[in-house]
Short mmCIF file of C-alpha atoms in Angstrom, two decimals:
data_model
loop_
_atom_site.label_atom_id
_atom_site.label_comp_id
_atom_site.label_asym_id
_atom_site.label_seq_id
_atom_site.Cartn_x
_atom_site.Cartn_y
_atom_site.Cartn_z
CA MET M 13 116.17 100.34 116.76
CA PRO M 14 114.97 96.86 118.05
CA THR M 15 116.80 93.74 116.68
CA ASP M 16 113.70 91.57 116.71
CA VAL M 17 111.19 93.34 114.32
CA GLY M 18 108.78 90.47 113.63
CA LYS M 19 105.07 91.21 113.00
CA SER M 20 103.49 88.77 115.57
CA VAL M 21 103.34 89.36 119.32
CA ALA M 22 101.97 87.23 122.15
CA ILE M 23 101.03 89.12 125.30
CA VAL M 24 100.83 87.26 128.52
CA GLY M 25 98.22 88.87 130.92
CA GLY M 26 94.89 90.42 130.12
CA GLY M 27 94.62 93.23 132.77
CA ALA M 28 94.66 96.87 131.66
CA ILE M 29 98.27 96.72 130.92
CA GLY M 30 98.01 93.73 128.71
CA LEU M 31 94.99 94.91 126.88
CA LEU M 32 96.11 98.42 126.35
CA SER M 33 99.53 96.99 125.09
CA ALA M 34 97.56 94.76 122.73
CA LEU M 35 95.68 97.70 121.55
CA GLU M 36 98.66 99.95 120.86
CA LEU M 37 100.43 97.13 118.99
CA ALA M 38 97.44 95.98 117.01
CA ARG M 39 96.68 99.41 115.79
CA GLN M 40 100.08 99.58 114.27
CA GLY M 41 99.37 96.44 112.18
CA LEU M 42 100.94 93.67 114.38
CA GLN M 43 99.35 90.21 114.69
CA VAL M 44 98.51 90.06 118.40
CA THR M 45 97.61 87.17 120.50
CA LEU M 46 96.45 88.13 124.18
CA LEU M 47 96.58 85.16 126.57
CA GLU M 48 94.68 85.36 130.02
CA ARG M 49 94.46 82.42 132.37
CA GLY M 50 91.05 83.77 133.48
CA ASP M 51 88.68 86.39 132.43
CA THR M 52 90.33 89.63 131.08
CA GLY M 53 90.34 92.49 133.47
CA ARG M 54 89.35 90.46 136.69
CA GLU M 55 92.53 90.79 138.77
CA SER M 56 94.15 93.99 139.90
CA SER M 57 92.62 96.11 137.04
CA TRP M 58 89.26 95.26 138.31
CA ALA M 59 89.79 95.56 142.02
CA GLY M 60 91.47 99.06 142.28
CA GLY M 61 89.81 102.38 142.68
CA GLY M 62 90.73 103.87 139.43
CA ILE M 63 92.00 107.25 140.48
CA VAL M 64 93.96 108.68 137.55
CA SER M 65 96.82 109.86 139.84
CA PRO M 66 99.16 108.21 142.15
CA LEU M 67 97.75 108.66 145.74
CA TYR M 68 100.63 110.87 146.82
CA PRO M 69 102.30 111.98 143.46
CA TRP M 70 105.00 114.03 145.25
CA ARG M 71 106.30 111.02 147.14
CA TYR M 72 107.38 109.10 143.91
CA SER M 73 110.38 109.23 141.71
CA LYS M 74 110.44 111.32 138.41
CA ALA M 75 110.22 107.91 136.70
CA VAL M 76 106.75 107.34 138.03
CA THR M 77 105.54 110.91 137.71
CA ALA M 78 106.59 111.07 134.04
CA LEU M 79 104.51 108.22 133.13
CA ALA M 80 101.55 109.56 135.40
CA HIS M 81 101.47 113.03 133.82
CA TRP M 82 101.48 111.79 130.33
CA SER M 83 98.63 109.24 131.13
CA GLN M 84 96.56 111.89 133.07
CA ASP M 85 96.56 114.23 129.94
CA PHE M 86 95.63 111.20 127.43
CA TYR M 87 92.83 109.63 129.55
CA PRO M 88 89.94 111.71 128.42
CA GLN M 89 90.73 111.10 124.72
CA LEU M 90 91.13 107.38 125.57
CA GLY M 91 87.80 107.35 127.17
CA GLN M 92 86.10 108.96 124.43
CA ARG M 93 87.78 106.91 121.74
CA LEU M 94 86.84 103.65 123.36
CA LEU M 95 83.21 104.88 123.89
CA GLY M 96 83.02 105.64 120.16
CA GLU M 97 84.44 102.46 118.99
CA THR M 98 82.75 100.10 121.40
CA GLY M 99 79.73 101.82 122.89
CA ILE M 100 81.16 100.96 126.37
CA ASP M 101 81.90 104.13 128.45
CA PRO M 102 84.97 103.91 130.79
CA GLU M 103 83.49 106.82 132.59
CA VAL M 104 86.63 109.11 133.02
CA PHE M 105 85.09 111.29 135.81
CA GLU M 106 86.89 114.49 136.51
CA THR M 107 86.06 115.40 140.16
CA GLY M 108 89.28 116.78 141.62
CA LEU M 109 90.91 115.29 144.80
CA TYR M 110 91.23 116.70 148.35
CA TRP M 111 94.02 115.57 150.56
CA LEU M 112 93.33 116.08 154.33
CA ASP M 113 95.84 116.63 157.28
CA LEU M 114 98.91 115.55 155.46
CA ASP M 115 102.10 115.40 157.34
CA ASP M 116 104.17 116.39 154.32
CA GLU M 117 101.87 119.15 153.03
CA ALA M 118 104.71 121.57 152.44
CA GLU M 119 106.57 119.04 150.35
CA ALA M 120 103.54 118.38 148.34
CA LEU M 121 103.10 121.94 147.48
CA ALA M 122 106.69 122.56 146.77
CA TRP M 123 106.58 119.63 144.37
CA ALA M 124 103.41 121.01 142.56
CA GLU M 125 105.29 124.36 142.15
CA ARG M 126 108.31 122.63 140.51
CA GLU M 127 106.17 120.39 138.29
CA GLY M 128 103.55 122.88 137.31
CA ARG M 129 100.64 120.84 138.68
CA PRO M 130 97.43 122.60 140.05
CA LEU M 131 97.75 121.65 143.65
CA THR M 132 96.82 124.45 146.13
CA SER M 133 96.01 124.77 149.91
CA VAL M 134 92.40 125.62 150.68
CA PRO M 135 90.54 126.57 153.81
CA MET M 136 88.51 123.87 155.50
CA ALA M 137 85.46 126.13 155.27
CA GLN M 138 85.79 125.90 151.51
CA VAL M 139 86.34 122.23 151.49
CA HIS M 140 83.13 121.52 153.54
CA SER M 141 81.20 123.84 151.15
CA ALA M 142 82.47 121.84 148.20
CA VAL M 143 82.19 118.41 149.85
CA PRO M 144 79.06 118.66 152.19
CA PRO M 145 79.21 115.12 153.50
CA LEU M 146 82.83 115.38 154.67
CA GLY M 147 83.36 114.64 158.40
CA GLU M 148 84.41 117.11 160.93
CA GLY M 149 87.78 117.02 162.70
CA PHE M 150 90.09 117.69 159.74
CA GLY M 151 92.22 120.73 160.04
CA ARG M 152 94.13 121.30 156.76
CA ALA M 153 93.40 120.56 153.05
CA ILE M 154 95.20 120.69 149.67
CA HIS M 155 93.23 120.30 146.42
CA MET M 156 94.23 119.30 142.90
CA ALA M 157 91.65 120.28 140.32
CA GLY M 158 91.18 118.14 137.30
CA VAL M 159 92.10 114.88 138.78
CA ALA M 160 89.73 112.02 137.30
CA ASN M 161 88.76 108.56 138.08
CA VAL M 162 88.11 105.79 135.62
CA ARG M 163 85.44 103.08 136.12
CA ASN M 164 88.14 100.52 135.76
CA PRO M 165 85.85 97.18 135.08
CA ARG M 166 84.29 99.31 132.38
CA LEU M 167 87.60 100.39 130.96
CA THR M 168 88.90 96.82 130.70
CA ARG M 169 85.47 95.75 129.09
CA ALA M 170 85.85 98.51 126.43
CA LEU M 171 89.46 97.57 125.71
CA ARG M 172 88.47 93.89 125.36
CA GLU M 173 85.70 94.94 123.05
CA ALA M 174 88.01 96.99 120.94
CA LEU M 175 90.37 94.10 120.56
CA VAL M 176 87.93 91.47 119.71
CA ARG M 177 86.61 93.71 116.87
CA MET M 178 90.10 93.74 115.20
CA PRO M 179 90.82 91.11 112.67
CA ASN M 180 94.60 91.01 113.65
CA VAL M 181 93.95 90.21 117.16
CA SER M 182 93.14 86.90 118.95
CA VAL M 183 92.00 87.19 122.67
CA GLN M 184 92.41 83.77 124.32
CA GLU M 185 90.81 83.70 127.86
CA HIS M 186 91.10 80.80 130.31
CA CYS M 187 94.46 79.96 128.67
CA GLU M 188 97.10 79.66 131.21
CA VAL M 189 100.59 80.40 130.25
CA ARG M 190 103.06 77.85 131.84
CA GLY M 191 106.39 78.63 130.41
CA PHE M 192 108.18 80.15 127.35
CA VAL M 193 109.30 78.43 124.07
CA ARG M 194 113.03 78.94 123.56
CA ARG M 195 114.42 78.11 120.12
CA GLU M 196 117.87 79.08 118.59
CA GLY M 197 118.80 81.43 121.58
CA ARG M 198 115.65 83.46 121.66
CA VAL M 199 112.08 83.34 123.07
CA GLN M 200 109.80 82.40 120.28
CA GLY M 201 106.52 81.90 122.03
CA VAL M 202 104.78 80.61 125.15
CA GLU M 203 103.72 77.21 126.52
CA THR M 204 99.98 76.98 127.51
CA ALA M 205 97.49 74.43 128.59
CA ARG M 206 96.31 74.32 124.83
CA GLY M 207 99.72 73.93 123.34
CA ASP M 208 102.50 76.18 122.25
CA VAL M 209 101.72 79.73 121.00
CA LEU M 210 104.39 80.78 118.72
CA ALA M 211 105.25 84.60 118.16
CA ASP M 212 108.08 86.76 116.96
CA ARG M 213 108.09 88.42 120.39
CA VAL M 214 106.55 87.90 123.80
CA VAL M 215 105.44 90.55 126.21
CA LEU M 216 104.98 89.60 129.87
CA ALA M 217 102.17 91.70 131.32
CA ALA M 218 100.97 89.21 134.06
CA GLY M 219 101.03 91.66 137.06
CA ALA M 220 101.71 90.18 140.31
CA TRP M 221 102.36 86.75 138.66
CA SER M 222 105.21 88.10 136.28
CA GLY M 223 107.94 87.04 138.66
CA ASP M 224 106.81 83.58 139.10
CA LEU M 225 106.64 83.21 135.23
CA LEU M 226 110.16 84.60 134.82
CA ALA M 227 111.55 82.36 137.47
CA GLY M 228 110.96 79.41 134.98
CA LEU M 229 113.76 80.99 132.87
CA GLY M 230 116.03 81.42 135.72
CA LEU M 231 115.53 84.99 136.02
CA SER M 232 114.71 87.05 139.30
CA LEU M 233 112.24 89.79 138.74
CA PRO M 234 111.39 91.78 141.97
CA VAL M 235 107.55 91.76 141.44
CA GLU M 236 105.53 90.43 144.13
CA PRO M 237 101.82 90.40 145.13
CA VAL M 238 100.61 93.03 147.53
CA LYS M 239 97.08 92.53 148.75
CA GLY M 240 94.57 95.36 148.79
CA GLN M 241 90.97 95.22 150.08
CA MET M 242 88.19 97.68 149.12
CA ILE M 243 84.42 98.34 150.06
CA LEU M 244 81.65 99.80 148.06
CA PHE M 245 78.59 101.88 149.06
CA LYS M 246 75.55 102.85 147.01
CA CYS M 247 74.35 106.32 147.59
CA ALA M 248 72.58 109.26 145.64
CA GLU M 249 74.28 110.20 142.53
CA ASP M 250 75.05 113.63 143.90
CA PHE M 251 76.28 112.43 147.35
CA LEU M 252 79.96 112.95 146.96
CA PRO M 253 81.13 115.61 144.38
CA ALA M 254 84.92 115.05 144.71
CA MET M 255 87.41 112.50 145.91
CA VAL M 256 88.72 112.80 149.28
CA LEU M 257 91.84 111.18 150.98
CA ALA M 258 93.09 111.10 154.55
CA LYS M 259 95.20 108.82 156.63
CA GLY M 260 96.03 106.78 153.71
CA ARG M 261 92.35 105.86 152.81
CA TYR M 262 90.13 107.39 150.14
CA ALA M 263 86.71 107.77 148.93
CA ILE M 264 86.03 107.80 145.21
CA PRO M 265 82.58 108.62 143.79
CA ARG M 266 81.23 107.05 140.66
CA ARG M 267 78.69 108.97 138.40
CA ASP M 268 75.86 106.58 139.49
CA GLY M 269 76.35 107.09 143.23
CA HIS M 270 78.55 104.22 143.97
CA ILE M 271 81.38 105.19 146.54
CA LEU M 272 84.54 103.18 146.67
CA VAL M 273 86.58 103.20 149.89
CA GLY M 274 90.05 101.81 150.07
CA SER M 275 92.29 100.25 150.64
CA THR M 276 94.62 98.09 152.55
CA LEU M 277 98.17 97.06 151.95
CA GLU M 278 98.89 93.61 152.95
CA HIS M 279 101.73 91.16 152.25
CA ALA M 280 99.89 87.90 152.34
CA GLY M 281 101.23 86.10 149.12
CA PHE M 282 98.79 85.25 146.50
CA ASP M 283 95.83 85.06 149.09
CA LYS M 284 92.98 87.23 147.85
CA THR M 285 90.40 86.36 150.52
CA PRO M 286 88.63 89.44 152.10
CA THR M 287 88.90 89.55 155.88
CA ALA M 288 86.63 90.55 158.59
CA GLU M 289 89.46 92.78 160.18
CA ALA M 290 90.02 94.61 156.87
CA LEU M 291 86.23 95.28 156.34
CA GLU M 292 85.93 96.84 159.90
CA SER M 293 88.95 99.06 159.23
CA LEU M 294 87.71 100.18 156.03
CA LYS M 295 84.19 100.92 157.41
CA ALA M 296 85.87 102.99 160.26
CA SER M 297 87.86 104.95 157.69
CA ALA M 298 84.75 105.46 155.55
CA PHE M 299 82.72 106.80 158.48
CA GLU M 300 85.46 109.15 159.64
CA LEU M 301 85.61 110.55 156.06
CA LEU M 302 81.97 110.53 155.31
CA PRO M 303 79.77 110.04 158.37
CA ALA M 304 76.55 109.78 156.28
CA LEU M 305 77.95 106.43 154.99
CA ARG M 306 76.75 104.71 158.20
CA ASP M 307 73.14 104.92 156.73
CA ALA M 308 74.15 103.75 153.20
CA GLU M 309 74.12 100.37 151.66
CA LEU M 310 77.23 98.46 151.77
CA VAL M 311 77.03 96.56 148.47
CA GLY M 312 80.72 95.12 148.04
CA HIS M 313 83.82 94.03 149.73
CA TRP M 314 86.75 92.50 147.82
CA ALA M 315 90.58 91.94 147.49
CA GLY M 316 93.04 92.17 144.73
CA LEU M 317 96.71 91.63 144.24
CA ARG M 318 98.92 94.62 143.12
CA PRO M 319 102.26 93.85 141.35
CA GLY M 320 104.51 95.34 143.88
CA SER M 321 107.95 96.60 142.71
CA PRO M 322 110.91 98.52 144.00
CA GLU M 323 109.91 102.09 144.33
CA GLY M 324 106.78 101.19 142.14
CA ILE M 325 108.66 101.83 139.02
CA PRO M 326 107.53 99.38 136.25
CA PHE M 327 109.64 97.30 134.04
CA ILE M 328 109.20 98.20 130.47
CA GLY M 329 111.54 97.02 127.77
CA PRO M 330 113.44 93.99 126.50
CA VAL M 331 114.91 91.42 128.77
CA PRO M 332 118.80 91.34 128.37
CA GLY M 333 120.00 87.98 127.05
CA LEU M 334 116.59 86.68 125.98
CA GLU M 335 115.96 88.11 122.69
CA GLY M 336 112.24 88.28 121.78
CA LEU M 337 111.23 88.74 125.56
CA TRP M 338 109.78 92.11 126.58
CA LEU M 339 108.42 93.19 129.88
CA ASN M 340 105.48 95.64 130.88
CA CYS M 341 104.77 94.79 134.51
CA GLY M 342 105.43 95.85 138.11
CA HIS M 343 103.21 99.05 138.24
CA TYR M 344 102.47 98.39 141.99
CA ARG M 345 99.55 100.76 143.01
CA ASN M 346 99.53 102.77 139.83
CA GLY M 347 98.75 100.27 137.08
CA LEU M 348 95.64 102.21 135.82
CA VAL M 349 97.19 105.49 136.34
CA LEU M 350 100.35 104.70 134.29
CA ALA M 351 98.79 102.21 131.82
CA PRO M 352 98.32 104.47 128.80
CA ALA M 353 102.02 105.93 129.04
CA SER M 354 103.41 102.58 129.75
CA CYS M 355 101.71 100.84 126.81
CA ARG M 356 102.67 103.74 124.38
CA LEU M 357 106.29 103.64 125.60
CA LEU M 358 106.48 99.76 125.04
CA ALA M 359 104.94 100.26 121.59
CA ASP M 360 107.49 102.96 120.71
CA LEU M 361 110.44 100.83 121.81
CA MET M 362 109.13 97.58 120.08
CA LEU M 363 108.51 99.55 116.82
CA GLY M 364 111.66 101.55 116.95
CA ARG M 365 109.83 104.95 117.18
CA GLU M 366 111.03 108.03 119.13
CA PRO M 367 109.85 107.19 122.76
CA ILE M 368 107.27 109.52 124.33
CA ILE M 369 109.47 109.83 127.54
CA ASP M 370 113.08 108.63 128.40
CA PRO M 371 112.93 104.81 128.72
CA ALA M 372 115.96 104.38 130.73
CA PRO M 373 114.41 104.30 134.27
CA TYR M 374 112.19 101.46 133.35
CA ALA M 375 114.72 99.19 131.37
CA PRO M 376 115.11 95.73 132.76
CA PRO M 377 119.00 95.62 132.66
CA GLY M 378 120.33 96.21 136.05
CA ARG M 379 116.78 95.96 137.72
CA ALA M 380 116.14 92.24 136.86
CA VAL M 381 118.64 89.31 137.12
#
């Protein structure tokens, strides 16, 4: 059982993790204040592709796949509930995913057999039949049916709308958190540009910026920004029936014909500037995967900052030695994938409920100094 069981919570960060954490806690009757230095949902949550699966799930630890499996099963009902409550459709779009010419295909299939996941080897002729615009030159494929993507900007809009309709929630945008209020040996709120915001508990869900904020308390959190760049094409609605991935790059169809292609992995600090080099690299990958994109309209190119962490395992739980302070951050490339399970686990721990999965792998003690 948690020792700090107060009814008010301040959540630092308005991305998918912060928004969904707020919703989970507010639905349990807590008084929630969500603080975001810009507009909600406009950082990593907005910039990503929204595949509801790790790109290579067999390459991750059980800690990541446990969160991913729970979230994958939960996403369809989350999308339907948000649509019903807000009128905004997060567009959880089940397309399946093809991986092409994997070096570790045998490991992937062995993982799927162990985990009971629907991943199978398929002949290339079958892939070309299922995905007509796929380029030539690929020799092998595996396929996982049922994999969905979520339209992440609409997901965060729906989450925000659900929150602002709740009487026990305050969403404060353009309100930068600069530090923490410490009184009587515990964290009792945050310092912002508008003054102190007091709360019984504080949840840090500030993505790539979480480590910098904790440094102000003399703590070292191994979360750092990892830049990713994406491009967007506009095609016919039925152009791409399934997601495809090869050589570390993927193409994701939206229901309205937009095709996302990504992404880069760059260690460039907090610089989010899109670059000409990345644009050319992403276009080359796009045209190799789907040659017809050469004739499609390129409608977007942007960059975001993922919250990189060791092995991509997020930090979820109370901070040792700082009563009142909790973490839900460090999801690296899988924030949208892991968000439902991460936020449910956080709520379970904060409310003293039986956790949905073993919380030990995500606990800050021993992982944050």
